[in-house]
Short mmCIF file of C-alpha atoms in Angstrom, two decimals:
data_model
loop_
_atom_site.label_atom_id
_atom_site.label_comp_id
_atom_site.label_asym_id
_atom_site.label_seq_id
_atom_site.Cartn_x
_atom_site.Cartn_y
_atom_site.Cartn_z
CA MET J 1316 -8.68 20.89 6.30
CA GLU J 1317 -10.26 23.90 4.58
CA LEU J 1318 -11.23 23.04 1.04
CA ASN J 1319 -10.09 25.52 -1.62
CA TYR J 1320 -9.24 25.62 -5.30
CA GLN J 1321 -6.43 23.09 -5.01
CA LEU J 1322 -9.35 20.66 -5.30
CA GLY J 1323 -11.34 20.15 -8.48
CA ILE J 1324 -14.33 17.85 -8.96
CA VAL J 1325 -15.33 16.08 -12.18
CA VAL J 1326 -18.90 14.81 -12.49
CA ILE J 1327 -19.79 12.62 -15.46
CA GLY J 1328 -23.26 11.60 -16.53
CA ARG J 1329 -26.07 11.29 -19.02
CA ASN J 1330 -29.77 11.79 -18.34
CA GLU J 1331 -29.38 11.43 -14.58
CA GLY J 1332 -32.17 13.88 -13.75
CA GLU J 1333 -32.66 14.51 -10.04
CA ARG J 1334 -29.67 12.30 -9.22
CA LEU J 1335 -27.39 14.77 -11.02
CA ILE J 1336 -28.83 17.71 -9.11
CA ARG J 1337 -28.13 15.98 -5.78
CA CYS J 1338 -24.64 15.07 -6.99
CA LEU J 1339 -23.75 18.61 -8.00
CA GLU J 1340 -25.20 20.10 -4.84
CA SER J 1341 -23.05 17.74 -2.76
CA ALA J 1342 -19.97 18.75 -4.80
CA ARG J 1343 -20.54 22.37 -3.73
CA PRO J 1344 -19.73 24.40 -6.88
CA ASP J 1345 -19.93 27.50 -4.67
CA ILE J 1346 -16.76 26.31 -2.89
CA ASN J 1347 -15.01 23.93 -5.29
CA THR J 1348 -14.13 24.06 -8.96
CA VAL J 1349 -16.63 21.65 -10.54
CA VAL J 1350 -16.77 20.42 -14.14
CA TYR J 1351 -19.72 18.42 -15.40
CA VAL J 1352 -19.04 16.29 -18.49
CA ASP J 1353 -22.17 15.29 -20.38
CA SER J 1354 -22.34 12.29 -22.71
CA GLY J 1355 -25.24 13.23 -24.95
CA SER J 1356 -28.07 13.85 -22.46
CA THR J 1357 -31.51 14.48 -23.91
CA ASP J 1358 -32.90 15.91 -20.66
CA ASN J 1359 -31.93 19.25 -19.12
CA SER J 1360 -28.75 17.97 -17.43
CA CYS J 1361 -26.45 20.59 -18.95
CA ALA J 1362 -28.78 23.46 -18.09
CA GLN J 1363 -29.14 22.22 -14.50
CA ALA J 1364 -25.37 21.89 -14.14
CA ARG J 1365 -24.83 25.45 -15.34
CA ARG J 1366 -27.58 26.71 -13.04
CA LEU J 1367 -25.81 25.12 -10.08
CA GLY J 1368 -22.49 26.76 -10.98
CA ALA J 1369 -20.59 23.93 -12.68
CA ALA J 1370 -18.63 24.38 -15.88
CA VAL J 1371 -20.05 22.09 -18.57
CA VAL J 1372 -18.20 20.05 -21.18
CA GLU J 1373 -20.43 18.43 -23.80
CA LEU J 1374 -18.68 15.54 -25.51
CA ASP J 1375 -18.57 15.39 -29.30
CA LEU J 1376 -21.49 13.19 -30.41
CA SER J 1377 -19.55 11.91 -33.42
CA MET J 1378 -17.13 9.92 -31.22
CA PRO J 1379 -18.03 6.88 -29.07
CA PHE J 1380 -18.93 7.69 -25.47
CA THR J 1381 -17.01 6.05 -22.63
CA ALA J 1382 -16.66 6.97 -18.96
CA ALA J 1383 -12.89 7.05 -19.49
CA ARG J 1384 -13.21 9.62 -22.26
CA ALA J 1385 -15.56 11.73 -20.12
CA ARG J 1386 -13.24 11.69 -17.11
CA ASN J 1387 -10.25 12.67 -19.24
CA ALA J 1388 -12.18 15.57 -20.74
CA GLY J 1389 -13.18 16.64 -17.24
CA TRP J 1390 -9.82 16.71 -15.53
CA GLN J 1391 -8.15 18.29 -18.56
CA ALA J 1392 -10.79 21.06 -18.51
CA LEU J 1393 -10.12 21.56 -14.79
CA VAL J 1394 -6.40 21.97 -15.33
CA GLU J 1395 -7.01 24.32 -18.22
CA GLN J 1396 -9.22 26.48 -16.00
CA ASN J 1397 -6.87 26.39 -13.04
CA PRO J 1398 -3.34 24.96 -13.55
CA ALA J 1399 -2.73 25.17 -9.77
CA ILE J 1400 -5.26 22.42 -8.98
CA GLU J 1401 -3.49 19.67 -7.07
CA PHE J 1402 -6.26 17.10 -6.58
CA VAL J 1403 -9.22 16.02 -8.68
CA HIS J 1404 -12.11 13.95 -7.37
CA PHE J 1405 -14.12 11.97 -9.92
CA ILE J 1406 -17.73 11.14 -9.16
CA ASP J 1407 -20.48 9.59 -11.26
CA GLY J 1408 -23.65 11.59 -11.79
CA ASP J 1409 -25.77 8.98 -9.99
CA CYS J 1410 -23.76 9.48 -6.79
CA GLU J 1411 -23.42 12.20 -4.18
CA PHE J 1412 -20.72 12.99 -1.65
CA ILE J 1413 -21.16 12.06 1.99
CA GLU J 1414 -20.45 15.00 4.25
CA GLY J 1415 -16.87 15.15 5.47
CA TRP J 1416 -15.38 12.85 2.86
CA LEU J 1417 -13.68 15.48 0.70
CA ALA J 1418 -11.77 16.90 3.67
CA THR J 1419 -10.77 13.37 4.74
CA ALA J 1420 -9.56 12.42 1.26
CA CYS J 1421 -7.61 15.64 0.65
CA GLY J 1422 -6.05 15.35 4.09
CA PHE J 1423 -4.89 11.82 3.36
CA LEU J 1424 -3.18 12.66 0.06
CA THR J 1425 -1.64 15.79 1.58
CA SER J 1426 -0.08 13.74 4.38
CA ASN J 1427 0.85 10.66 2.32
CA THR J 1428 2.90 11.80 -0.63
CA ASP J 1429 3.60 8.29 -1.97
CA TYR J 1430 -0.10 7.71 -2.75
CA ALA J 1431 -1.68 8.71 -6.06
CA VAL J 1432 -5.28 7.77 -5.28
CA VAL J 1433 -7.55 7.49 -2.25
CA CYS J 1434 -11.10 6.23 -2.18
CA GLY J 1435 -13.62 5.29 0.50
CA ARG J 1436 -16.80 3.25 0.80
CA ARG J 1437 -19.51 3.78 -1.78
CA ARG J 1438 -22.94 3.12 -0.26
CA GLU J 1439 -26.24 2.33 -1.93
CA ARG J 1440 -28.86 4.94 -1.04
CA TYR J 1441 -31.80 2.57 -1.53
CA PRO J 1442 -30.60 -1.00 -0.87
CA GLU J 1443 -34.06 -1.99 0.36
CA ARG J 1444 -35.72 -1.27 -3.00
CA SER J 1445 -34.44 -4.40 -4.75
CA VAL J 1446 -32.21 -7.39 -4.15
CA TYR J 1447 -29.97 -6.09 -6.94
CA ASN J 1448 -29.43 -2.79 -5.15
CA ARG J 1449 -28.60 -4.76 -2.02
CA LEU J 1450 -26.03 -6.82 -3.93
CA CYS J 1451 -24.39 -3.60 -5.16
CA ASP J 1452 -24.14 -2.31 -1.60
CA ILE J 1453 -22.36 -5.49 -0.54
CA GLU J 1454 -20.08 -5.36 -3.58
CA TRP J 1455 -18.88 -1.85 -2.71
CA ASN J 1456 -17.61 -3.06 0.69
CA THR J 1457 -14.08 -4.01 -0.34
CA PRO J 1458 -11.14 -4.33 2.11
CA VAL J 1459 -9.58 -1.15 3.49
CA GLY J 1460 -5.88 -0.29 3.30
CA ASP J 1461 -3.51 -0.52 0.35
CA ALA J 1462 -5.44 -1.53 -2.75
CA THR J 1463 -4.75 -2.49 -6.34
CA ALA J 1464 -7.51 -0.32 -7.80
CA CYS J 1465 -10.28 2.15 -7.07
CA GLY J 1466 -13.77 2.57 -8.49
CA GLY J 1467 -15.30 5.41 -10.43
CA ASP J 1468 -15.46 7.65 -7.34
CA ALA J 1469 -11.94 8.51 -6.14
CA LEU J 1470 -9.53 11.38 -5.43
CA PHE J 1471 -6.39 11.58 -7.62
CA ARG J 1472 -3.27 13.69 -7.64
CA VAL J 1473 -3.35 15.71 -10.84
CA SER J 1474 0.41 15.24 -11.29
CA CYS J 1475 -0.10 11.46 -11.25
CA LEU J 1476 -2.88 11.65 -13.82
CA GLN J 1477 -0.58 13.67 -16.03
CA GLN J 1478 2.30 11.25 -15.54
CA ALA J 1479 0.10 8.24 -16.44
CA GLN J 1480 -1.56 10.20 -19.29
CA GLY J 1481 -4.98 9.72 -17.75
CA TYR J 1482 -7.54 7.07 -18.52
CA THR J 1483 -7.58 5.01 -21.71
CA ASP J 1484 -10.35 6.66 -23.75
CA SER J 1485 -11.31 3.55 -25.69
CA LEU J 1486 -12.09 1.30 -22.71
CA ILE J 1487 -15.85 0.76 -22.34
CA ALA J 1488 -15.38 -0.73 -18.84
CA GLY J 1489 -12.60 -1.41 -16.35
CA GLU J 1490 -10.93 1.94 -16.98
CA GLU J 1491 -10.17 2.55 -13.29
CA PRO J 1492 -8.23 -0.70 -12.66
CA ASP J 1493 -6.38 -0.10 -15.93
CA LEU J 1494 -5.27 3.38 -14.80
CA CYS J 1495 -4.43 2.17 -11.29
CA LEU J 1496 -2.28 -0.64 -12.69
CA ARG J 1497 -0.32 1.85 -14.78
CA LEU J 1498 0.09 4.12 -11.76
CA ARG J 1499 1.42 1.23 -9.67
CA LYS J 1500 3.89 0.39 -12.43
CA LEU J 1501 5.12 3.98 -12.04
CA GLY J 1502 5.68 3.39 -8.32
CA TRP J 1503 2.53 5.02 -6.92
CA LYS J 1504 0.14 3.53 -4.35
CA ILE J 1505 -3.66 3.38 -4.03
CA TYR J 1506 -5.45 3.47 -0.68
CA ARG J 1507 -8.98 2.65 0.38
CA PHE J 1508 -9.88 4.64 3.48
CA ASP J 1509 -12.18 3.26 6.16
CA ALA J 1510 -14.83 5.94 5.70
CA ASP J 1511 -18.08 6.40 3.80
CA MET J 1512 -17.42 8.34 0.59
CA THR J 1513 -20.49 8.58 -1.64
CA TRP J 1514 -24.12 7.57 -1.93
CA HIS J 1515 -24.98 5.68 -5.11
CA ASP J 1516 -28.33 5.00 -6.72
CA ALA J 1517 -28.02 1.80 -8.75
CA ALA J 1518 -31.74 1.87 -9.68
CA MET J 1519 -31.44 -1.82 -10.63
CA PHE J 1520 -34.70 -3.74 -10.47
CA THR J 1521 -34.57 -6.56 -13.03
CA ALA J 1522 -32.52 -9.65 -13.78
CA GLY J 1523 -31.81 -8.20 -17.22
CA GLN J 1524 -30.10 -5.18 -15.66
CA TRP J 1525 -28.07 -7.47 -13.41
CA TRP J 1526 -27.06 -9.60 -16.45
CA LYS J 1527 -25.81 -6.55 -18.36
CA ARG J 1528 -23.85 -5.29 -15.37
CA MET J 1529 -22.14 -8.67 -14.94
CA LYS J 1530 -21.57 -8.93 -18.70
CA ARG J 1531 -19.78 -5.59 -18.58
CA SER J 1532 -17.44 -6.85 -15.87
CA GLY J 1533 -16.60 -9.94 -17.95
CA TYR J 1534 -15.85 -7.74 -20.94
CA ALA J 1535 -13.58 -5.59 -18.76
CA TYR J 1536 -11.71 -8.66 -17.43
CA ALA J 1537 -11.09 -9.93 -20.96
CA GLU J 1538 -9.89 -6.60 -22.31
CA GLY J 1539 -7.78 -5.99 -19.20
CA TYR J 1540 -6.04 -9.34 -19.64
CA ALA J 1541 -5.47 -8.63 -23.32
CA ARG J 1542 -3.86 -5.28 -22.47
CA HIS J 1543 -1.79 -6.18 -19.41
CA GLY J 1544 -1.85 -9.92 -18.74
CA GLY J 1545 0.25 -12.87 -19.82
CA ARG J 1546 3.99 -12.45 -20.21
CA ARG J 1547 3.62 -8.66 -20.17
CA ALA J 1548 2.34 -8.61 -16.59
CA GLU J 1549 4.95 -6.83 -14.51
CA LEU J 1550 3.09 -6.65 -11.20
CA GLU J 1551 0.74 -9.64 -11.35
CA ASN J 1552 -0.82 -11.98 -13.87
CA TYR J 1553 -3.44 -9.36 -14.47
CA ARG J 1554 -7.03 -10.65 -14.68
CA TRP J 1555 -6.01 -14.21 -15.53
CA PRO J 1556 -7.50 -15.74 -12.33
CA ASP J 1557 -10.82 -14.01 -13.11
CA ILE J 1558 -10.82 -15.20 -16.73
CA ARG J 1559 -9.89 -18.73 -15.71
CA ARG J 1560 -12.77 -19.00 -13.21
CA ILE J 1561 -15.29 -17.55 -15.66
CA VAL J 1562 -14.33 -19.85 -18.53
CA PHE J 1563 -14.20 -22.94 -16.33
CA TRP J 1564 -17.53 -22.51 -14.53
CA ALA J 1565 -19.52 -21.08 -17.45
CA CYS J 1566 -18.10 -23.19 -20.27
CA VAL J 1567 -15.55 -25.92 -19.65
CA PHE J 1568 -17.30 -27.64 -16.72
CA PRO J 1569 -20.94 -27.58 -17.93
CA VAL J 1570 -20.03 -28.47 -21.51
CA SER J 1571 -17.92 -31.39 -20.29
CA VAL J 1572 -20.72 -32.64 -18.05
CA PHE J 1573 -23.30 -32.45 -20.84
CA ALA J 1574 -20.94 -34.28 -23.21
CA LEU J 1575 -20.36 -37.07 -20.69
CA ALA J 1576 -24.08 -37.24 -19.87
CA LEU J 1577 -24.83 -38.02 -23.53
CA ILE J 1578 -22.88 -41.24 -23.03
CA TYR J 1579 -23.53 -41.93 -19.35
CA PRO J 1580 -26.65 -40.03 -18.15
CA LEU J 1581 -25.66 -40.38 -14.51
CA PHE J 1582 -22.88 -37.87 -15.09
CA ALA J 1583 -25.60 -35.18 -15.14
CA VAL J 1584 -25.58 -35.37 -11.34
CA LEU J 1585 -22.31 -33.42 -11.42
CA LEU J 1586 -24.35 -30.31 -12.21
CA LEU J 1587 -25.45 -30.38 -8.58
CA VAL J 1588 -22.10 -28.75 -7.86
CA TYR J 1589 -23.72 -25.39 -8.67
CA PRO J 1590 -26.47 -25.49 -5.99
CA LEU J 1591 -23.97 -27.05 -3.58
CA GLN J 1592 -21.63 -24.14 -4.20
CA VAL J 1593 -24.47 -21.72 -3.52
CA ALA J 1594 -25.22 -23.51 -0.24
CA ARG J 1595 -21.55 -23.44 0.81
CA LEU J 1596 -21.17 -19.75 0.04
CA THR J 1597 -24.44 -18.93 1.78
CA ALA J 1598 -23.14 -20.52 4.97
CA THR J 1599 -19.89 -18.57 4.61
CA TYR J 1600 -21.51 -15.18 3.94
CA ARG J 1601 -24.06 -15.64 6.73
CA ASN J 1602 -21.25 -14.97 9.20
CA HIS J 1603 -20.85 -11.34 8.10
CA LEU J 1604 -24.19 -10.50 6.44
CA SER J 1605 -27.06 -9.70 8.75
CA GLN J 1606 -29.79 -11.68 6.98
CA SER J 1607 -29.80 -15.26 5.70
CA LYS J 1608 -31.89 -14.21 2.69
CA VAL J 1609 -29.30 -11.60 1.72
CA ALA J 1610 -26.49 -14.15 2.17
CA PHE J 1611 -28.32 -16.57 -0.14
CA PHE J 1612 -28.84 -14.05 -2.92
CA TYR J 1613 -25.25 -12.85 -2.65
CA ALA J 1614 -24.03 -16.46 -2.93
CA LEU J 1615 -26.39 -17.14 -5.83
CA SER J 1616 -25.16 -14.03 -7.62
CA ASN J 1617 -21.50 -14.99 -7.16
CA VAL J 1618 -22.14 -18.41 -8.70
CA ALA J 1619 -24.54 -17.35 -11.46
CA CYS J 1620 -22.55 -14.27 -12.51
CA LYS J 1621 -20.01 -16.44 -14.33
CA PHE J 1622 -22.52 -16.94 -17.17
CA PRO J 1623 -23.13 -13.26 -18.05
CA GLN J 1624 -19.43 -12.60 -17.46
CA PHE J 1625 -18.64 -15.31 -20.00
CA ASP J 1626 -21.06 -13.56 -22.36
CA GLY J 1627 -18.92 -10.44 -21.91
CA VAL J 1628 -15.69 -12.35 -22.52
CA LEU J 1629 -17.12 -13.76 -25.76
CA GLU J 1630 -18.28 -10.33 -26.91
CA TYR J 1631 -14.79 -8.94 -26.39
CA LEU J 1632 -13.23 -11.84 -28.33
CA PHE J 1633 -15.68 -11.48 -31.22
CA ASN J 1634 -15.06 -7.72 -31.38
CA ARG J 1635 -11.32 -8.29 -31.38
CA MET J 1636 -11.47 -10.92 -34.14
CA ARG J 1637 -13.56 -8.58 -36.27
CA GLY J 1638 -11.40 -5.55 -35.52
CA ARG J 1639 -14.35 -3.67 -34.04
CA ALA J 1640 -14.37 -1.30 -31.09
CA GLY J 1641 -16.62 -2.20 -28.17
CA THR J 1642 -19.79 -0.25 -27.47
CA LEU J 1643 -21.09 0.67 -24.04
CA ILE J 1644 -22.85 -2.07 -22.07
CA GLU J 1645 -25.31 -0.07 -20.00
CA TYR J 1646 -27.65 -1.54 -17.41
CA LYS J 1647 -29.81 1.56 -16.90
#
């Protein structure tokens, strides 16, 4: 499929440096309509984007930054520039397109008119640089076929974005699943194609970065459940299984064990369930991960992540009780 101006690309970022240059070069502003949306960079991101041929939208500094707000500003600017654009591909500024993906994605939506979104496999460019990068690379490998949501990198029909009124500007995380849920309520489908889509540079090297990233996911689960879960859930009990697991393993179970251990110290042995769970998951993951060490760290992350996720759930609840808007939880 020959790419033309029916395709627009929205790049969002802040202070991404060389990563942004690689991203924009892979988006090919010389062929495609490209909009770069900047969220208050203090480097030369905007100048570099203009140099490479992208239109630049600089978000108003007086309003809170969110990825959702940036993406909305981007696709709306695209449509304003060229109302004939049929598809828009969102990509984060720390990513770059893998050759051939754009043609594959556009071809899929052209041939499958009941789908609103298609995405592929995001890959970590430097998984060997840290265990945290490696964990991200594993996380991106979700099942192919019909899906309930996409990630930040995905191709959308512009008409579907307009019908769903785009992303929810105020969401500091989880904006893609929120939009995909609303699209599915409107009768549209989401597909994950069995193809590599983008390179990503997590640049995550510390446990503190990992904690913040997991905390952000917990915050997103809590806000997603508050928006769409409970009795209002039309398609599924949205995010409740995630919330239930987080609260049980990070709060209810350990607090109960400690309370019992104050009376009967032997009850403290129940805390061994955590390392036993890690061992069980390591054995499970070893079947499809190439290295035992990687399987162990992936299992450890899946057990330990409930604690920073619970931190995120609590932050959302405290913000809601105080009537405050959330602020970005950034890990780099």
